[in-house]
Each structure stands twice: as C-alpha cells, then as structure tokens.
Coordinates of C-alpha atoms in Angstrom, one line a residue:
M178 CA -7.9 126.4 151.4
R179 CA -6.4 123.1 150.3
F180 CA -8.3 123.1 147.0
R181 CA -7.3 126.6 146.2
F182 CA -3.6 125.8 146.9
I183 CA -3.8 122.7 144.7
L184 CA -5.4 124.7 141.9
L185 CA -2.9 127.5 142.1
F186 CA 0.0 125.0 142.2
M187 CA -1.3 123.2 139.1
L188 CA -1.7 126.5 137.2
A189 CA 1.7 127.7 138.3
G190 CA 3.2 124.5 136.9
I191 CA 1.1 123.8 133.8
I192 CA 1.0 127.4 132.4
P193 CA 4.8 127.6 131.9
C194 CA 4.7 124.1 130.3
L195 CA 2.0 125.1 127.8
A196 CA 3.8 128.4 127.1
V197 CA 7.0 126.5 126.3
L198 CA 5.1 124.0 124.1
F199 CA 3.4 126.7 122.0
S200 CA 6.6 128.7 121.7
A201 CA 8.6 125.6 120.6
V202 CA 6.0 124.6 118.0
K203 CA 5.8 128.2 116.7
F204 CA 9.5 128.4 116.5
Y205 CA 9.7 125.1 114.6
E206 CA 7.0 126.2 112.1
L207 CA 8.7 129.5 111.4
R208 CA 12.1 127.9 111.0
A209 CA 10.8 125.1 108.8
V210 CA 9.0 127.5 106.5
E211 CA 12.1 129.7 106.4
L212 CA 14.3 126.8 105.4
R213 CA 11.8 125.4 102.9
T214 CA 11.4 128.8 101.3
A215 CA 15.1 129.3 101.0
E216 CA 15.5 125.9 99.5
I217 CA 12.8 126.4 96.8
Q218 CA 14.1 129.9 96.1
N219 CA 17.6 128.4 95.5
Q220 CA 16.2 125.7 93.2
C221 CA 14.2 128.2 91.2
T222 CA 17.2 130.5 90.8
I223 CA 19.2 127.6 89.4
L224 CA 16.4 126.6 86.9
C225 CA 15.9 130.2 85.8
N226 CA 19.6 130.4 84.8
Q227 CA 19.1 127.2 82.7
L228 CA 16.1 128.5 80.9
N229 CA 18.1 131.1 79.0
D230 CA 20.4 128.5 77.7
Y231 CA 17.6 126.6 76.1
S232 CA 15.4 129.6 75.1
Y233 CA 12.6 128.0 77.0
L234 CA 10.3 131.0 76.9
T235 CA 9.9 130.6 73.2
D236 CA 10.3 126.9 73.0
T237 CA 9.1 124.7 75.8
S238 CA 10.0 121.4 74.2
S239 CA 13.4 121.0 76.0
E240 CA 13.4 117.6 77.6
V241 CA 16.2 118.6 80.0
I242 CA 14.2 121.6 81.4
N243 CA 10.9 119.7 81.5
A244 CA 12.6 116.9 83.4
N245 CA 14.0 119.3 85.9
L246 CA 10.7 121.0 86.3
S247 CA 9.0 117.6 86.8
Q248 CA 11.6 116.6 89.3
L249 CA 11.1 119.8 91.3
T250 CA 7.4 119.3 91.3
N251 CA 7.6 115.7 92.4
I252 CA 10.2 116.2 95.2
Y253 CA 8.4 119.1 96.8
N254 CA 4.8 118.1 95.9
G255 CA 4.3 121.4 94.2
R256 CA 3.5 123.2 91.0
V257 CA 5.7 125.3 88.7
M258 CA 4.6 127.8 86.1
I259 CA 6.8 129.7 83.6
I260 CA 5.3 133.1 82.7
N261 CA 6.7 135.4 80.0
R262 CA 6.9 139.2 80.0
D263 CA 3.4 139.4 78.5
L264 CA 2.1 137.7 81.7
Q265 CA 1.2 134.6 79.6
V266 CA 1.7 131.2 81.1
V267 CA 4.0 129.3 78.7
K268 CA 4.5 126.2 81.0
D269 CA 2.4 124.7 83.8
T270 CA 3.5 121.4 85.3
Y271 CA -0.1 120.8 86.2
S272 CA -1.1 121.6 82.5
L273 CA -4.1 123.6 83.7
D274 CA -3.3 127.3 82.9
E275 CA -1.0 127.1 79.9
G276 CA -1.8 129.9 77.4
K277 CA -3.7 131.9 80.1
T278 CA -2.7 135.2 81.6
D279 CA -1.5 135.6 85.2
V280 CA -1.7 139.1 86.6
S281 CA -1.2 138.2 90.3
E282 CA 0.6 140.8 92.4
N283 CA 3.7 138.7 93.1
V284 CA 4.2 138.0 89.4
V285 CA 4.0 141.7 88.5
R286 CA 6.4 142.6 91.3
C287 CA 8.8 139.9 90.2
L288 CA 8.8 141.2 86.6
Q289 CA 10.0 144.5 88.1
G290 CA 13.0 142.6 89.4
E291 CA 11.8 141.8 93.0
T292 CA 12.0 138.3 94.3
T293 CA 9.0 137.4 96.4
N294 CA 7.7 134.6 98.7
Y295 CA 4.5 134.0 100.5
Y296 CA 3.4 131.5 103.2
D297 CA -0.3 130.6 103.3
R298 CA -0.8 128.9 106.6
R299 CA -4.5 128.1 106.2
N300 CA -4.0 126.3 102.8
H301 CA -0.6 124.9 103.7
F302 CA 1.6 126.1 100.8
I303 CA 4.5 128.3 100.1
E304 CA 4.6 130.4 96.9
V305 CA 7.9 131.6 95.5
T306 CA 8.7 133.8 92.5
S307 CA 12.1 134.1 90.8
P308 CA 12.9 136.4 87.8
I309 CA 14.1 135.0 84.5
T310 CA 16.7 137.5 83.1
E311 CA 18.0 137.9 79.5
A312 CA 21.4 136.4 78.9
G313 CA 24.2 138.8 79.5
S314 CA 21.9 141.5 81.1
D315 CA 19.7 142.2 84.1
K316 CA 16.6 142.6 82.0
V317 CA 13.7 140.5 83.3
V318 CA 12.0 138.6 80.5
G319 CA 9.9 136.2 82.5
V320 CA 8.9 134.7 85.9
M321 CA 9.1 131.3 87.5
L322 CA 6.3 130.8 89.9
A323 CA 6.6 127.8 92.3
S324 CA 4.0 126.7 94.7
V325 CA 5.0 123.9 97.1
S326 CA 3.0 122.1 99.7
T327 CA 3.8 122.5 103.5
D328 CA 1.7 119.4 104.5
T329 CA 4.8 117.7 106.0
I330 CA 5.4 120.8 108.2
E331 CA 1.8 120.8 109.3
V332 CA 1.9 117.1 110.1
T333 CA 5.0 117.7 112.2
R334 CA 3.2 120.6 114.0
Q335 CA 0.4 118.3 114.9
I336 CA 2.7 115.6 116.1
L337 CA 4.5 118.1 118.3
Y338 CA 1.2 119.3 119.7
T339 CA 0.0 115.7 120.3
H340 CA 3.2 114.6 122.0
G341 CA 3.6 117.9 123.9
G342 CA 0.0 117.7 125.0
A343 CA 0.6 114.2 126.3
V344 CA 3.7 115.4 128.2
A345 CA 1.7 118.3 129.6
G346 CA -1.0 115.9 130.7
I347 CA 1.5 113.7 132.5
I348 CA 3.0 116.8 134.1
L349 CA -0.5 117.9 135.2
I350 CA -1.1 114.6 136.8
L351 CA 2.3 114.7 138.6
L352 CA 1.6 118.3 139.7
T353 CA -1.8 117.3 141.0
V354 CA -0.2 114.5 143.1
L355 CA 2.5 116.8 144.3
G356 CA 0.0 119.6 145.0
V357 CA -2.1 117.3 147.1
F358 CA 1.0 116.2 149.0
L359 CA 2.3 119.7 149.6
A360 CA -1.2 121.1 150.4
D361 CA -1.7 118.4 153.1
R362 CA 1.8 119.2 154.4
M363 CA 1.1 122.9 154.5
V364 CA -2.5 122.7 155.8
R365 CA -1.7 120.2 158.6
P366 CA 0.2 122.7 160.8
I367 CA -2.5 125.3 160.2
H368 CA -5.1 122.8 161.4
K369 CA -3.0 122.1 164.5
I370 CA -2.8 125.8 165.2
T371 CA -6.5 126.2 164.7
G372 CA -7.2 123.3 167.1
A373 CA -5.0 125.0 169.7
I374 CA -6.9 128.3 169.3
K375 CA -10.2 126.4 169.7
N376 CA -8.8 124.8 172.9
V377 CA -8.1 128.3 174.2
T378 CA -11.6 129.4 173.5
A379 CA -12.9 126.5 175.6
G380 CA -10.3 127.2 178.4
Y381 CA -6.6 128.0 178.5
S382 CA -4.5 125.1 177.6
D383 CA -1.3 124.2 179.4
D384 CA 0.2 122.8 176.2
V385 CA 2.9 124.8 174.4
L386 CA 2.4 124.9 170.6
H387 CA 5.4 123.6 168.6
V388 CA 4.7 123.8 164.9
E389 CA 8.0 124.4 163.1
T390 CA 7.2 122.9 159.7
F391 CA 7.8 126.2 157.9
T392 CA 9.2 129.6 158.9
E393 CA 5.7 131.1 158.9
T394 CA 4.2 128.4 161.1
R395 CA 7.1 128.7 163.5
Q396 CA 6.4 132.4 163.7
L397 CA 2.7 131.7 164.2
S398 CA 3.5 129.2 167.0
E399 CA 5.8 131.7 168.7
A400 CA 3.1 134.4 168.5
F401 CA 0.5 132.0 169.7
N402 CA 2.6 130.9 172.7
K403 CA 3.4 134.5 173.5
M404 CA -0.3 135.4 173.4
L405 CA -1.2 132.3 175.5
R406 CA 1.4 133.3 178.1
R407 CA 0.0 136.8 178.2
L408 CA -3.6 135.5 178.6
K409 CA -2.5 133.2 181.4
L410 CA -0.7 136.1 183.1
L411 CA -3.8 138.3 182.7
D412 CA -6.0 135.6 184.1
E413 CA -3.7 135.0 187.1
S414 CA -3.5 138.8 187.6
R415 CA -7.3 139.0 187.5
E416 CA -7.6 136.2 190.1
E417 CA -5.0 137.7 192.3
F418 CA -6.7 141.1 192.0
V419 CA -10.1 139.7 193.0
S420 CA -8.4 137.9 195.9
N421 CA -6.6 141.0 197.1
V422 CA -9.7 143.2 196.8
S423 CA -11.7 140.6 198.8
H424 CA -9.0 140.5 201.4
E425 CA -8.5 144.3 201.6
L426 CA -12.3 145.0 201.9
K427 CA -12.8 142.2 204.4
T428 CA -10.0 143.2 206.8
P429 CA -11.5 146.5 208.0
M430 CA -14.9 144.8 208.3
T431 CA -13.4 142.1 210.4
S432 CA -11.8 144.6 212.7
M433 CA -15.1 146.5 213.0
K434 CA -17.0 143.3 213.9
V435 CA -14.4 142.3 216.5
L436 CA -14.6 145.8 218.1
A437 CA -18.4 145.8 218.0
D438 CA -18.7 142.3 219.5
S439 CA -16.3 143.3 222.3
L440 CA -18.5 146.2 223.2
L441 CA -21.6 144.1 223.1
E442 CA -20.1 141.5 225.5
M443 CA -19.2 144.3 228.0
G444 CA -22.5 145.6 229.2
D445 CA -20.9 147.9 231.8
A446 CA -17.9 149.1 229.8
P447 CA -16.6 152.5 230.8
V448 CA -17.4 155.5 228.5
E449 CA -13.7 156.0 227.7
M450 CA -13.6 152.4 226.3
Y451 CA -16.7 153.0 224.2
R452 CA -15.1 156.2 222.9
E453 CA -11.8 154.4 222.1
F454 CA -13.5 151.4 220.4
M455 CA -15.8 153.8 218.4
G456 CA -12.8 155.8 217.4
D457 CA -11.1 152.6 216.1
I458 CA -14.3 151.6 214.3
A459 CA -14.4 155.1 212.6
K460 CA -10.8 154.7 211.5
E461 CA -11.7 151.3 209.9
I462 CA -14.7 152.8 208.2
D463 CA -12.4 155.6 206.8
R464 CA -10.0 153.0 205.6
E465 CA -12.7 151.0 204.0
N466 CA -14.0 154.1 202.3
Q467 CA -10.5 154.9 201.0
I468 CA -10.1 151.5 199.5
I469 CA -13.4 151.8 197.7
T470 CA -12.5 155.3 196.5
D471 CA -9.2 154.1 195.2
L472 CA -10.8 151.1 193.5
L473 CA -13.3 153.3 191.8
S474 CA -10.5 155.7 190.6
L475 CA -8.6 152.7 189.2
V476 CA -11.6 151.2 187.4
K477 CA -12.4 154.5 185.8
M478 CA -8.8 154.8 184.5
D479 CA -8.8 151.2 183.2
K480 CA -11.6 152.0 180.8
T481 CA -10.2 152.5 177.4
G482 CA -13.0 154.7 176.4
Q483 CA -12.9 156.9 179.5
N484 CA -13.6 160.6 179.1
L485 CA -10.6 162.9 179.7
N486 CA -11.2 166.5 180.4
I487 CA -8.2 167.7 178.5
A488 CA -7.4 171.4 178.8
P489 CA -4.3 173.6 178.9
V490 CA -3.0 173.6 182.5
N491 CA -0.2 175.6 184.2
V492 CA 1.8 172.6 185.6
N493 CA 4.0 174.8 187.8
E494 CA 0.9 176.0 189.7
L495 CA -0.6 172.5 189.8
L496 CA 2.5 171.1 191.5
E497 CA 2.7 174.0 194.0
Q498 CA -1.0 173.4 195.0
T499 CA -0.4 169.7 195.3
L500 CA 2.6 170.0 197.5
K501 CA 0.8 172.7 199.6
R502 CA -2.0 170.2 200.3
L503 CA 0.4 167.5 201.3
R504 CA 2.8 169.6 203.4
P505 CA 0.9 169.0 206.7
I506 CA 1.5 165.2 206.2
A507 CA 5.2 166.0 205.7
E508 CA 5.4 168.2 208.7
Q509 CA 4.0 165.4 210.9
K510 CA 7.0 163.2 210.0
N511 CA 9.4 166.2 210.0
V512 CA 10.1 165.6 206.3
E513 CA 11.4 168.6 204.3
M514 CA 9.5 169.1 201.0
V515 CA 11.2 171.2 198.3
M516 CA 10.0 172.0 194.8
E517 CA 12.2 173.2 191.9
S518 CA 11.0 174.5 188.6
F519 CA 13.4 175.1 185.7
R520 CA 11.0 176.8 183.4
P521 CA 7.3 177.7 183.1
V522 CA 5.3 174.7 181.7
T523 CA 1.8 174.7 180.2
A524 CA 0.5 171.3 179.0
E525 CA -2.7 169.7 177.7
I526 CA -3.7 167.3 180.5
D527 CA -6.7 166.2 182.6
E528 CA -6.0 168.2 185.8
T529 CA -7.9 165.9 188.2
K530 CA -6.4 162.6 187.0
F531 CA -2.9 164.1 186.8
T532 CA -3.1 165.6 190.2
L533 CA -4.1 162.2 191.5
A534 CA -1.0 160.7 190.1
I535 CA 1.4 163.3 191.5
S536 CA -0.4 163.2 194.9
N537 CA 0.1 159.5 195.2
L538 CA 3.8 159.7 194.2
V539 CA 4.6 162.6 196.7
E540 CA 2.5 161.0 199.5
N541 CA 4.3 157.7 199.1
A542 CA 7.6 159.6 199.2
V543 CA 6.6 161.2 202.5
K544 CA 5.1 158.0 204.1
Y545 CA 8.0 155.7 203.3
N546 CA 10.6 158.2 204.4
H547 CA 12.8 158.5 207.5
E548 CA 12.1 160.9 210.3
G549 CA 13.8 164.2 209.4
G550 CA 14.2 163.1 205.7
W551 CA 13.5 165.1 202.5
V552 CA 11.4 165.0 199.4
H553 CA 12.5 166.8 196.2
V554 CA 10.1 167.5 193.4
S555 CA 11.4 169.1 190.1
L556 CA 9.8 170.2 186.9
N557 CA 11.5 170.6 183.5
A558 CA 10.5 170.5 179.8
D559 CA 11.7 170.5 176.3
H560 CA 10.0 171.2 172.9
K561 CA 7.9 168.0 173.1
Y562 CA 7.6 166.7 176.7
F563 CA 7.6 167.9 180.3
Y564 CA 9.3 166.0 183.0
I565 CA 8.5 165.6 186.7
K566 CA 11.0 164.0 189.1
V567 CA 10.0 162.9 192.7
E568 CA 13.0 162.0 194.8
D569 CA 13.1 161.0 198.5
S570 CA 15.6 159.9 201.1
G571 CA 13.3 157.1 202.3
I572 CA 13.7 153.4 202.8
G573 CA 14.1 152.5 199.1
I574 CA 12.7 149.6 197.1
P575 CA 14.6 146.3 196.7
K576 CA 15.6 145.5 193.1
A577 CA 13.6 142.3 193.2
D578 CA 10.4 144.2 194.0
Q579 CA 10.7 147.0 191.5
P580 CA 9.2 145.3 188.5
Y581 CA 6.0 144.7 190.5
I582 CA 5.4 147.9 192.4
F583 CA 2.9 149.2 189.9
E584 CA 0.6 146.2 190.3
R585 CA -2.5 146.6 192.4
F586 CA -2.3 145.8 196.1
Y587 CA 1.4 144.9 195.8
R588 CA 3.3 145.8 198.9
V589 CA 7.1 145.5 199.3
D590 CA 6.8 145.1 203.1
K591 CA 3.3 144.2 204.0
S592 CA 3.6 144.5 207.8
H593 CA 5.4 147.9 207.6
S594 CA 3.0 149.1 204.9
R595 CA 0.0 148.2 207.1
E596 CA 1.5 150.4 209.9
I597 CA 2.1 153.3 207.6
G598 CA -1.4 153.0 206.0
G599 CA -2.6 153.1 202.4
T600 CA -4.4 150.7 200.2
G601 CA -1.6 149.4 198.0
L602 CA -3.3 151.0 195.0
G603 CA -1.5 154.4 194.9
L604 CA 1.3 153.5 192.4
A605 CA -1.2 151.6 190.2
I606 CA -3.4 154.7 190.1
A607 CA -0.4 156.9 189.4
R608 CA 0.8 154.7 186.5
N609 CA -2.7 154.5 184.9
A610 CA -3.1 158.3 185.1
V611 CA 0.3 158.7 183.4
V612 CA -0.5 156.1 180.7
V613 CA -3.8 157.7 179.7
H614 CA -1.9 160.9 179.0
R615 CA 0.3 158.9 176.6
G616 CA 3.2 159.3 179.0
S617 CA 5.7 157.0 180.9
I618 CA 6.8 156.5 184.5
K619 CA 10.0 154.9 185.7
V620 CA 11.5 154.1 189.1
Y621 CA 15.1 154.2 190.2
S622 CA 15.9 153.0 193.7
N623 CA 18.3 151.2 196.0
E624 CA 17.2 149.7 199.3
G625 CA 18.0 152.1 202.2
E626 CA 19.1 154.9 199.8
G627 CA 15.8 156.4 198.7
T628 CA 13.7 156.3 195.6
T629 CA 13.3 158.4 192.5
F630 CA 10.2 158.4 190.2
T631 CA 10.5 160.1 186.8
V632 CA 7.3 161.0 184.8
R633 CA 7.3 162.1 181.2
I634 CA 4.2 163.5 179.6
P635 CA 3.6 165.1 176.1
L636 CA 3.0 168.8 176.2
I637 CA 0.2 168.3 173.5
Y638 CA -2.2 165.5 174.1
V639 CA -2.8 163.2 171.1
A640 CA -5.9 161.0 171.2
A641 CA -5.4 157.3 170.3

C-alpha cells in the first residue's frame, strides 16, 4: 500500500511538471519561429523594393544590393536567391544555382502574387518568398527566396529541455521524499487500526482506539470502537444468558431433589404427604418442561435462516381464537378481556409464530394485572401495515426497566414474577416473532397505571 501511494503521489506531481515543460518549450518554438519568419519577411520586402531601383533582375552587378544580400545572409546564417519571371535564378548568395531554373511550388505561388513561408523542423530552416513587383504597378516580375537557419532556436529548445529535465528530476526527488513521509504518516494509523483488529481476534481488548490523524481514520476509529462495544455487549449478554439458563434450569431440579430427599428420609410418611410432595414435584417438572419449550422456541427464532410458513391469514379470527384460549386464565383472576376490530385484516404471516407472540403479550397482560382488572386488545390496519394494541390495567413497568424487558430471563420484580409463574422468556419470544415478520414492537407504561404494547406488521411479507 505504501509503495502504491508513493508511486501515485510521484506521478501526480511529475506529470503536470512534464506537461508544463513540454508546453512551454512548444510555445517558445512556435513563437520564436513566428518572430523569425516575420523578421525575414520584413527584410525581404525592403530588399525587393530596392531591387526595382537598381534594375537588379537584368543587371546583378549593383554593389549596394549585393552588399545588402550578403549582410542578410551573414546575419541570419542563410541563403538568398533572386529568381526572374522565367523561373531562372539570376542571383544565389551561395553561387550554386545561378543560371538554373527553380520550379518549386512556393516560387510559383509567389509569382502569382502570394507571399509564402515554410518551417522545416527536421532540417532546421525557415524558407520565405517575397514577390518583386514592377515599379509603379502590382505586376510580379520576380521572386526573392530566402532560406535561413533555425539552429539557434533548436539550441535554445535543447537548453530548455535540459534545464527543465534537471528541474523535473529535482522535483521528482523532492516528491519521492515527501511521498515517503506522507505515506508513512498515512499508513501508520492504518497499521494501528489493523493491530487493534488483530487484538480483537485474539480476545476483546479493553483499550479504546483513538486514531484521529485524518478525518477518515477518526471515522474508522469511531466505527471500530462502536463495533467493539457491541461485541463486548453481545459477549456479556451471552454470558448472562448462559448463567440465567443454568439458574432457571437448576432451580426446578433443586426443588425436586429437596422434595424427593424429604420423602426418602420419612419412611413412614402419610399418604397425603406423599401426594402433596409428588404434586409439587409434578409442578416443578412442568415448569422445567416449559422453560425448555420456551428456550427451543427462542433458539428457532434466533436462526437467521429459519423457515417461515408464510401464508395469507385472517388476523381477526386468529386474535379471537387466541383470546378464547386464554380466557380461562383471565377468569381465574377475574380479569375482563375485550377485543375490538376496526376492519377486516388479512396478512401474510407465519400463523404459529405470530400466535406465540400475541399469546405471550396477552398472557403477561393477564398475569401482571390486578384482581378485577381488564385487558383490551385492538386490531387496525392501513394500506401497508396492520396494528395490534394490547392494553392492561396492571401493575405497570418502571421507566428504568423498560429498555430491558425484551431481554431473555429479565424480570422487573423477580420475587413477584416467581409467584406469578413464567420463565422470563415470553417478551423475548414475542419480540423475535415480530422481528422475523419485519415488524416492530413498542411498550408504553407507567408504574401502577398499566402497560400498552403496540405491534406493527407488514400486510405483505418481504423476505430479506
């Protein structure tokens, strides 16, 4: 990772530098050629005007013109040729082509009145043509062809490339050093986070991670600490759950052993006492069986890949059947049970699991109620969800306990709950049954004023 960062950092720095260097050299070359061409063109124009005064096309012996041509050749390290209308070279400062015919395209175009110029980058020269007109008219009678060297421009280009390359090299070295420094600074917090993650795999660490070098590492640290807190909470919850399960399963067994040992110690115990003790043992066996049944129900619901038997169900009828089954329990405590349906509701649910959730809510509403109290169950729906509300006039739940009532084996009043009965798993089972239907469950309660549970379930089940 560090090497890739350094490489990318160097490329990000050196590529713009090279682009600027090549652009600057290219701009210089074009500008220098443009200025040199304009300068030669201007000199040729001046000389062409002088040629008519000395009739140079017919007589090349003028010392003034020859001196000017030699000066132009020497100053610009070039060659000048004078060509008449018959395309014959009447003067060549290099004395190579005098008397010969020049039929080059630029010469022909110039004889037609068009000034031309051409830059040969490979051979390093500029070629310029300028028309020679007849005195007093625009008639072209000859052409001045000037070829000048651009060696000085090429030398300057090479110097610019050399110096620019040296600067780019220095920048590259500086970028490398800076890249190594920045990479180390950036990778160091990542290594610290990686080390913390390794510590977690070996066993949860109590250390809180503080890596705030950058915004991203601070966010990673916060996410890591949040995850660590969640893992610790889950671990503590698991340990507490195992402890609670052990305690809940051990309590009935301890009671049965005490009762059985008492019977064994009394060899001549009356039959009535045997029956009483055996009745108590049977109750403890039922209680043990209920705990195991609830645990199995909870484990099945905890499985993320559990099988749900989803089918369209008449929720109104399901609630009526559930309340009918629980009505004898309510009558034992003289609790009035009322159901209210605002509209017919059919939803896609797992009937067995959903019935288990509602049964636990209603049964708790009856168990933790006052003698002569009431339980009110209502059903309503909109276009997307159906809603079930279970209200009671019972003992209520303290505000401090409400965040924990859906935890397994949690009891608000352990002594009172033991007298009433139950396993402490009812609300956990109810919550899990609602969650697997992609629903939600909430509680509203004041101590001594009763409790209200609201359940919201989608009418159409959507798999995860």
